[in-house]
Amino acid sequence: MDMVVEAGIIKQHLIDPEICIRCNTCEATCPVNAITHDDNNYVVRADVCNGCMACISPCPTGSIDNWRTMPLVRAYTIEEQLTWEELPAELSPEELEAAGVSGASAEAAEAPAQTQAQAAAEATEPVFNSAQYGASVPPWSAAHAYTNLFPPKTPTTATVVGNFNCTEAGFDSETHHIVLDFGVVPFPVLEGQSIGIVPPGVDAIGKRHHARQYSVASPRNGERPGYNNVSLTVKRVTEDHEGDPVRGVCSNYVCDLKVGDTVQVVGPFGSSFLMPNHPKSHIVMICTGTGSAPMRAMTEWRRRLRKSGKFEGGKLMLFFGARTQQELPYFGPLQSLPKDFIDINFAFSRTAGQPKRYVQDLMRERAADLAALLKDGASHFYVCGLKSMEEGVVLALCDVAKEAGLDWDTVGAALKREGRLHLETY
Ligand SMILES: Cc1cc2nc3c(=O)[nH]c(=O)nc-3n(C[C@H](O)[C@H](O)[C@H](O)COP(=O)(O)OP(=O)(O)OC[C@H]3O[C@@H](n4cnc5c(N)ncnc54)[C@H](O)[C@@H]3O)c2cc1C
Ligand code: SF4
Ligand code: SF4
């Protein structure tokens, strides 16, 4: 028996490309950066993953919970995994035997241990990692969320009952408010959850398009109360993250839908980015662009509760950023919400003749109010929008806490443990 191989057996951590909806949650969660992706697949680096399981429960689809017993020297490489369209089967006992792995040692295989490089990296000065503060549990008073009722292999159908541009018309950037009706199909959602839309057709290599995820913008009892419908806030992608022209497959499809069209929907997804329900809870919402969708859902639910006299008045505070006022979805309706109901702060980064302002600048300006909220265990913080905003926002919270004499390590850990700081950036 080859003892070198015997000593090098792992349970290799793999992601099922047929079920994964490419939501990026795992990559944002993994504390050791073991997960990476390209336009095709999300994959796990065998030599970095230490099997800590931090990514398992936040994954909305379960596609990340896959493990294969492998001789270490034959572990699937990143390059191999990126080309997969389905997971490879477990190696048979004969194949493992041929690779020098006995049945007993295959059963004893463990997830890979930390590599020396990783351990060395951790021994140096820790870098600020905003994702480590994001909670993977919901607030204690959140309602129960249903997830994965329609997994990627078995989508359901919804009918478009509304579609309008909710940014100012005539500008390059366009964001649509889409209303989908599920008829008699059960599709219960809560504020903060998302759904997947499967664009029709196939990609450049003839593979069925994977679903794109969109946050629900309507409250739990529907865009139109009492109807089985949800709304979405979808930005038309016309340039990629680098600013090069591109035609986003799904966002353009959704923005061009007509009333009466049908769409394939998967989900719902998400069981932690949920709002608190106890009446004295405070909600701080920090968002850019379409990150406003879950904030609209939460605000509207609180507005409906208040209207029906069922709310005792926890605070609502919103920090909302966009390049210009014209690009800001729902700008008009937001203006008409009563000031004693919601404290709204806008940041525009490209207004002609004005200095650039980002959401984190506004947060620092409102440090006194935010510090008071950070001291209050009934406060919940939600961050949603561009990936690039996340670190600045969490750093701003950290600085606000420190300036108020709070120990950020204690506050940050409590926010995470108690499901009171939620990050959803894409
Ligand atoms: C949890 C979650 C919630 C989301 N909620 C929303 C939402 O409420 N509203 C919404 O509009 N989108 C939302 N998204 C993003 C959405 O899922 C898609 O990524 C987006 O619509 C682009 O898909 P596409 O098929 O049009 O582009 P693709 O064809 O997939 O991509 C085309 C190119 O554009 C780049 N790209 C992808 N997304 C963007 C972007 N947003 N800006 C710039 N370049 C991009 C890609 O990297 C690629 O190079 C969410 C994503 C996640 C993970
Ligand atoms: S198990 Fe832990 S180390 Fe491995 S990919 Fe998941 S979060 Fe990262
Ligand atoms: S569906 Fe799961 S495995 Fe796929 S990107 Fe999202 S969290 Fe990761």
PDB file of N, CA and C in Angstrom, residues 169-229:
ATOM      1  N   ALA A 169     -37.232  58.688 -16.986  1.00  0.00           N
ATOM      2  CA  ALA A 169     -37.120  58.279 -18.392  1.00  0.00           C
ATOM      3  C   ALA A 169     -36.126  59.166 -19.134  1.00  0.00           C
ATOM      4  N   GLY A 170     -35.515  58.620 -20.200  1.00  0.00           N
ATOM      5  CA  GLY A 170     -34.656  59.429 -21.048  1.00  0.00           C
ATOM      6  C   GLY A 170     -33.202  59.418 -20.636  1.00  0.00           C
ATOM      7  N   PHE A 171     -32.858  58.640 -19.610  1.00  0.00           N
ATOM      8  CA  PHE A 171     -31.459  58.553 -19.185  1.00  0.00           C
ATOM      9  C   PHE A 171     -30.897  57.172 -19.545  1.00  0.00           C
ATOM     10  N   ASP A 172     -29.562  57.113 -19.679  1.00  0.00           N
ATOM     11  CA  ASP A 172     -28.916  55.866 -20.084  1.00  0.00           C
ATOM     12  C   ASP A 172     -29.267  54.724 -19.146  1.00  0.00           C
ATOM     13  N   SER A 173     -29.269  55.034 -17.874  1.00  0.00           N
ATOM     14  CA  SER A 173     -29.501  53.989 -16.892  1.00  0.00           C
ATOM     15  C   SER A 173     -31.003  53.820 -16.675  1.00  0.00           C
ATOM     16  N   GLU A 174     -31.439  52.580 -16.709  1.00  0.00           N
ATOM     17  CA  GLU A 174     -32.890  52.332 -16.646  1.00  0.00           C
ATOM     18  C   GLU A 174     -33.171  51.196 -15.663  1.00  0.00           C
ATOM     19  N   THR A 175     -34.094  51.402 -14.773  1.00  0.00           N
ATOM     20  CA  THR A 175     -34.464  50.351 -13.818  1.00  0.00           C
ATOM     21  C   THR A 175     -35.978  50.155 -13.865  1.00  0.00           C
ATOM     22  N   HIS A 176     -36.397  48.911 -13.975  1.00  0.00           N
ATOM     23  CA  HIS A 176     -37.835  48.642 -14.117  1.00  0.00           C
ATOM     24  C   HIS A 176     -38.433  48.035 -12.852  1.00  0.00           C
ATOM     25  N   HIS A 177     -39.672  48.411 -12.617  1.00  0.00           N
ATOM     26  CA  HIS A 177     -40.463  47.810 -11.549  1.00  0.00           C
ATOM     27  C   HIS A 177     -41.369  46.785 -12.237  1.00  0.00           C
ATOM     28  N   ILE A 178     -41.156  45.516 -11.904  1.00  0.00           N
ATOM     29  CA  ILE A 178     -41.864  44.431 -12.589  1.00  0.00           C
ATOM     30  C   ILE A 178     -42.783  43.753 -11.584  1.00  0.00           C
ATOM     31  N   VAL A 179     -44.023  43.493 -11.973  1.00  0.00           N
ATOM     32  CA  VAL A 179     -44.929  42.763 -11.083  1.00  0.00           C
ATOM     33  C   VAL A 179     -45.255  41.410 -11.710  1.00  0.00           C
ATOM     34  N   LEU A 180     -45.037  40.345 -10.930  1.00  0.00           N
ATOM     35  CA  LEU A 180     -45.293  38.977 -11.408  1.00  0.00           C
ATOM     36  C   LEU A 180     -46.412  38.358 -10.588  1.00  0.00           C
ATOM     37  N   ASP A 181     -47.343  37.704 -11.262  1.00  0.00           N
ATOM     38  CA  ASP A 181     -48.461  37.070 -10.569  1.00  0.00           C
ATOM     39  C   ASP A 181     -48.335  35.552 -10.677  1.00  0.00           C
ATOM     40  N   PHE A 182     -48.532  34.872  -9.546  1.00  0.00           N
ATOM     41  CA  PHE A 182     -48.372  33.412  -9.532  1.00  0.00           C
ATOM     42  C   PHE A 182     -49.706  32.681  -9.632  1.00  0.00           C
ATOM     43  N   GLY A 183     -50.812  33.411  -9.787  1.00  0.00           N
ATOM     44  CA  GLY A 183     -52.121  32.757  -9.921  1.00  0.00           C
ATOM     45  C   GLY A 183     -52.436  31.937  -8.690  1.00  0.00           C
ATOM     46  N   VAL A 184     -52.635  30.625  -8.892  1.00  0.00           N
ATOM     47  CA  VAL A 184     -52.987  29.776  -7.746  1.00  0.00           C
ATOM     48  C   VAL A 184     -51.782  28.960  -7.262  1.00  0.00           C
ATOM     49  N   VAL A 185     -50.620  29.230  -7.834  1.00  0.00           N
ATOM     50  CA  VAL A 185     -49.415  28.477  -7.423  1.00  0.00           C
ATOM     51  C   VAL A 185     -48.881  29.049  -6.110  1.00  0.00           C
ATOM     52  N   PRO A 186     -48.689  28.193  -5.089  1.00  0.00           N
ATOM     53  CA  PRO A 186     -48.159  28.732  -3.821  1.00  0.00           C
ATOM     54  C   PRO A 186     -46.726  29.244  -4.003  1.00  0.00           C
ATOM     55  N   PHE A 187     -46.518  30.508  -3.733  1.00  0.00           N
ATOM     56  CA  PHE A 187     -45.164  31.084  -3.829  1.00  0.00           C
ATOM     57  C   PHE A 187     -45.013  32.142  -2.732  1.00  0.00           C
ATOM     58  N   PRO A 188     -45.049  31.693  -1.463  1.00  0.00           N
ATOM     59  CA  PRO A 188     -44.971  32.666  -0.358  1.00  0.00           C
ATOM     60  C   PRO A 188     -43.577  33.272  -0.233  1.00  0.00           C
ATOM     61  N   VAL A 189     -43.494  34.591  -0.121  1.00  0.00           N
ATOM     62  CA  VAL A 189     -42.194  35.242   0.066  1.00  0.00           C
ATOM     63  C   VAL A 189     -42.267  36.253   1.214  1.00  0.00           C
ATOM     64  N   LEU A 190     -41.105  36.514   1.787  1.00  0.00           N
ATOM     65  CA  LEU A 190     -40.995  37.555   2.817  1.00  0.00           C
ATOM     66  C   LEU A 190     -40.073  38.640   2.296  1.00  0.00           C
ATOM     67  N   GLU A 191     -40.191  39.826   2.879  1.00  0.00           N
ATOM     68  CA  GLU A 191     -39.313  40.937   2.544  1.00  0.00           C
ATOM     69  C   GLU A 191     -37.867  40.485   2.777  1.00  0.00           C
ATOM     70  N   GLY A 192     -36.981  40.766   1.844  1.00  0.00           N
ATOM     71  CA  GLY A 192     -35.577  40.388   1.991  1.00  0.00           C
ATOM     72  C   GLY A 192     -35.230  39.102   1.251  1.00  0.00           C
ATOM     73  N   GLN A 193     -36.234  38.336   0.848  1.00  0.00           N
ATOM     74  CA  GLN A 193     -35.937  37.131   0.055  1.00  0.00           C
ATOM     75  C   GLN A 193     -35.748  37.514  -1.410  1.00  0.00           C
ATOM     76  N   SER A 194     -35.274  36.565  -2.196  1.00  0.00           N
ATOM     77  CA  SER A 194     -35.143  36.818  -3.635  1.00  0.00           C
ATOM     78  C   SER A 194     -35.724  35.648  -4.411  1.00  0.00           C
ATOM     79  N   ILE A 195     -35.924  35.891  -5.696  1.00  0.00           N
ATOM     80  CA  ILE A 195     -36.399  34.811  -6.565  1.00  0.00           C
ATOM     81  C   ILE A 195     -35.440  34.737  -7.755  1.00  0.00           C
ATOM     82  N   GLY A 196     -35.478  33.623  -8.469  1.00  0.00           N
ATOM     83  CA  GLY A 196     -34.634  33.495  -9.658  1.00  0.00           C
ATOM     84  C   GLY A 196     -35.499  33.509 -10.907  1.00  0.00           C
ATOM     85  N   ILE A 197     -35.012  34.201 -11.924  1.00  0.00           N
ATOM     86  CA  ILE A 197     -35.711  34.190 -13.216  1.00  0.00           C
ATOM     87  C   ILE A 197     -34.828  33.442 -14.207  1.00  0.00           C
ATOM     88  N   VAL A 198     -35.427  32.513 -14.924  1.00  0.00           N
ATOM     89  CA  VAL A 198     -34.653  31.751 -15.905  1.00  0.00           C
ATOM     90  C   VAL A 198     -34.893  32.369 -17.283  1.00  0.00           C
ATOM     91  N   PRO A 199     -33.856  33.005 -17.864  1.00  0.00           N
ATOM     92  CA  PRO A 199     -34.066  33.591 -19.192  1.00  0.00           C
ATOM     93  C   PRO A 199     -34.217  32.473 -20.236  1.00  0.00           C
ATOM     94  N   PRO A 200     -35.037  32.678 -21.253  1.00  0.00           N
ATOM     95  CA  PRO A 200     -35.210  31.621 -22.254  1.00  0.00           C
ATOM     96  C   PRO A 200     -33.952  31.470 -23.105  1.00  0.00           C
ATOM     97  N   GLY A 201     -33.843  30.320 -23.770  1.00  0.00           N
ATOM     98  CA  GLY A 201     -32.742  30.128 -24.708  1.00  0.00           C
ATOM     99  C   GLY A 201     -31.506  29.530 -24.068  1.00  0.00           C
ATOM    100  N   VAL A 202     -30.441  29.541 -24.838  1.00  0.00           N
ATOM    101  CA  VAL A 202     -29.193  28.915 -24.386  1.00  0.00           C
ATOM    102  C   VAL A 202     -28.033  29.900 -24.512  1.00  0.00           C
ATOM    103  N   ASP A 203     -26.960  29.605 -23.819  1.00  0.00           N
ATOM    104  CA  ASP A 203     -25.796  30.492 -23.868  1.00  0.00           C
ATOM    105  C   ASP A 203     -24.900  30.167 -25.067  1.00  0.00           C
ATOM    106  N   ALA A 204     -23.747  30.801 -25.128  1.00  0.00           N
ATOM    107  CA  ALA A 204     -22.858  30.682 -26.303  1.00  0.00           C
ATOM    108  C   ALA A 204     -22.413  29.252 -26.560  1.00  0.00           C
ATOM    109  N   ILE A 205     -22.382  28.428 -25.498  1.00  0.00           N
ATOM    110  CA  ILE A 205     -21.946  27.040 -25.730  1.00  0.00           C
ATOM    111  C   ILE A 205     -23.141  26.071 -25.745  1.00  0.00           C
ATOM    112  N   GLY A 206     -24.333  26.635 -25.951  1.00  0.00           N
ATOM    113  CA  GLY A 206     -25.515  25.792 -26.131  1.00  0.00           C
ATOM    114  C   GLY A 206     -26.110  25.257 -24.841  1.00  0.00           C
ATOM    115  N   LYS A 207     -25.650  25.790 -23.703  1.00  0.00           N
ATOM    116  CA  LYS A 207     -26.166  25.332 -22.411  1.00  0.00           C
ATOM    117  C   LYS A 207     -27.344  26.208 -21.995  1.00  0.00           C
ATOM    118  N   ARG A 208     -28.357  25.603 -21.370  1.00  0.00           N
ATOM    119  CA  ARG A 208     -29.499  26.381 -20.881  1.00  0.00           C
ATOM    120  C   ARG A 208     -29.002  27.484 -19.938  1.00  0.00           C
ATOM    121  N   HIS A 209     -29.527  28.709 -20.092  1.00  0.00           N
ATOM    122  CA  HIS A 209     -29.097  29.802 -19.208  1.00  0.00           C
ATOM    123  C   HIS A 209     -29.385  29.447 -17.751  1.00  0.00           C
ATOM    124  N   HIS A 210     -28.496  29.863 -16.858  1.00  0.00           N
ATOM    125  CA  HIS A 210     -28.821  29.680 -15.444  1.00  0.00           C
ATOM    126  C   HIS A 210     -29.703  30.842 -14.987  1.00  0.00           C
ATOM    127  N   ALA A 211     -30.398  30.605 -13.877  1.00  0.00           N
ATOM    128  CA  ALA A 211     -31.311  31.642 -13.368  1.00  0.00           C
ATOM    129  C   ALA A 211     -30.520  32.816 -12.814  1.00  0.00           C
ATOM    130  N   ARG A 212     -31.048  34.049 -12.960  1.00  0.00           N
ATOM    131  CA  ARG A 212     -30.471  35.229 -12.307  1.00  0.00           C
ATOM    132  C   ARG A 212     -31.382  35.565 -11.120  1.00  0.00           C
ATOM    133  N   GLN A 213     -30.747  36.080 -10.065  1.00  0.00           N
ATOM    134  CA  GLN A 213     -31.485  36.311  -8.826  1.00  0.00           C
ATOM    135  C   GLN A 213     -31.942  37.764  -8.712  1.00  0.00           C
ATOM    136  N   TYR A 214     -33.151  37.987  -8.231  1.00  0.00           N
ATOM    137  CA  TYR A 214     -33.661  39.353  -8.028  1.00  0.00           C
ATOM    138  C   TYR A 214     -34.354  39.429  -6.668  1.00  0.00           C
ATOM    139  N   SER A 215     -34.038  40.483  -5.927  1.00  0.00           N
ATOM    140  CA  SER A 215     -34.656  40.654  -4.615  1.00  0.00           C
ATOM    141  C   SER A 215     -36.125  41.017  -4.771  1.00  0.00           C
ATOM    142  N   VAL A 216     -36.926  40.512  -3.869  1.00  0.00           N
ATOM    143  CA  VAL A 216     -38.346  40.854  -3.873  1.00  0.00           C
ATOM    144  C   VAL A 216     -38.505  42.293  -3.369  1.00  0.00           C
ATOM    145  N   ALA A 217     -39.276  43.097  -4.101  1.00  0.00           N
ATOM    146  CA  ALA A 217     -39.438  44.516  -3.735  1.00  0.00           C
ATOM    147  C   ALA A 217     -40.793  44.788  -3.086  1.00  0.00           C
ATOM    148  N   SER A 218     -41.618  43.747  -2.968  1.00  0.00           N
ATOM    149  CA  SER A 218     -42.960  43.941  -2.393  1.00  0.00           C
ATOM    150  C   SER A 218     -43.032  43.271  -1.024  1.00  0.00           C
ATOM    151  N   PRO A 219     -43.986  43.713  -0.200  1.00  0.00           N
ATOM    152  CA  PRO A 219     -44.110  43.094   1.123  1.00  0.00           C
ATOM    153  C   PRO A 219     -44.788  41.728   1.053  1.00  0.00           C
ATOM    154  N   ARG A 220     -44.853  41.063   2.200  1.00  0.00           N
ATOM    155  CA  ARG A 220     -45.307  39.668   2.245  1.00  0.00           C
ATOM    156  C   ARG A 220     -46.731  39.464   1.736  1.00  0.00           C
ATOM    157  N   ASN A 221     -47.582  40.476   1.834  1.00  0.00           N
ATOM    158  CA  ASN A 221     -48.954  40.253   1.353  1.00  0.00           C
ATOM    159  C   ASN A 221     -49.149  40.770  -0.075  1.00  0.00           C
ATOM    160  N   GLY A 222     -48.057  40.899  -0.801  1.00  0.00           N
ATOM    161  CA  GLY A 222     -48.166  41.165  -2.234  1.00  0.00           C
ATOM    162  C   GLY A 222     -47.985  42.617  -2.618  1.00  0.00           C
ATOM    163  N   GLU A 223     -47.561  42.841  -3.850  1.00  0.00           N
ATOM    164  CA  GLU A 223     -47.492  44.204  -4.378  1.00  0.00           C
ATOM    165  C   GLU A 223     -48.888  44.814  -4.310  1.00  0.00           C
ATOM    166  N   ARG A 224     -49.847  44.019  -4.754  1.00  0.00           N
ATOM    167  CA  ARG A 224     -51.247  44.405  -4.577  1.00  0.00           C
ATOM    168  C   ARG A 224     -51.766  43.539  -3.433  1.00  0.00           C
ATOM    169  N   PRO A 225     -52.060  44.175  -2.283  1.00  0.00           N
ATOM    170  CA  PRO A 225     -52.393  43.378  -1.104  1.00  0.00           C
ATOM    171  C   PRO A 225     -53.509  42.378  -1.396  1.00  0.00           C
ATOM    172  N   GLY A 226     -53.295  41.169  -0.928  1.00  0.00           N
ATOM    173  CA  GLY A 226     -54.333  40.158  -1.090  1.00  0.00           C
ATOM    174  C   GLY A 226     -54.238  39.392  -2.397  1.00  0.00           C
ATOM    175  N   TYR A 227     -53.280  39.742  -3.236  1.00  0.00           N
ATOM    176  CA  TYR A 227     -53.086  38.995  -4.488  1.00  0.00           C
ATOM    177  C   TYR A 227     -51.789  38.197  -4.376  1.00  0.00           C
ATOM    178  N   ASN A 228     -51.704  37.137  -5.184  1.00  0.00           N
ATOM    179  CA  ASN A 228     -50.533  36.259  -5.126  1.00  0.00           C
ATOM    180  C   ASN A 228     -49.457  36.795  -6.073  1.00  0.00           C
ATOM    181  N   ASN A 229     -48.974  38.018  -5.764  1.00  0.00           N
ATOM    182  CA  ASN A 229     -48.006  38.617  -6.692  1.00  0.00           C
ATOM    183  C   ASN A 229     -46.797  39.191  -5.959  1.00  0.00           C
TER     184      ASN A 229
END
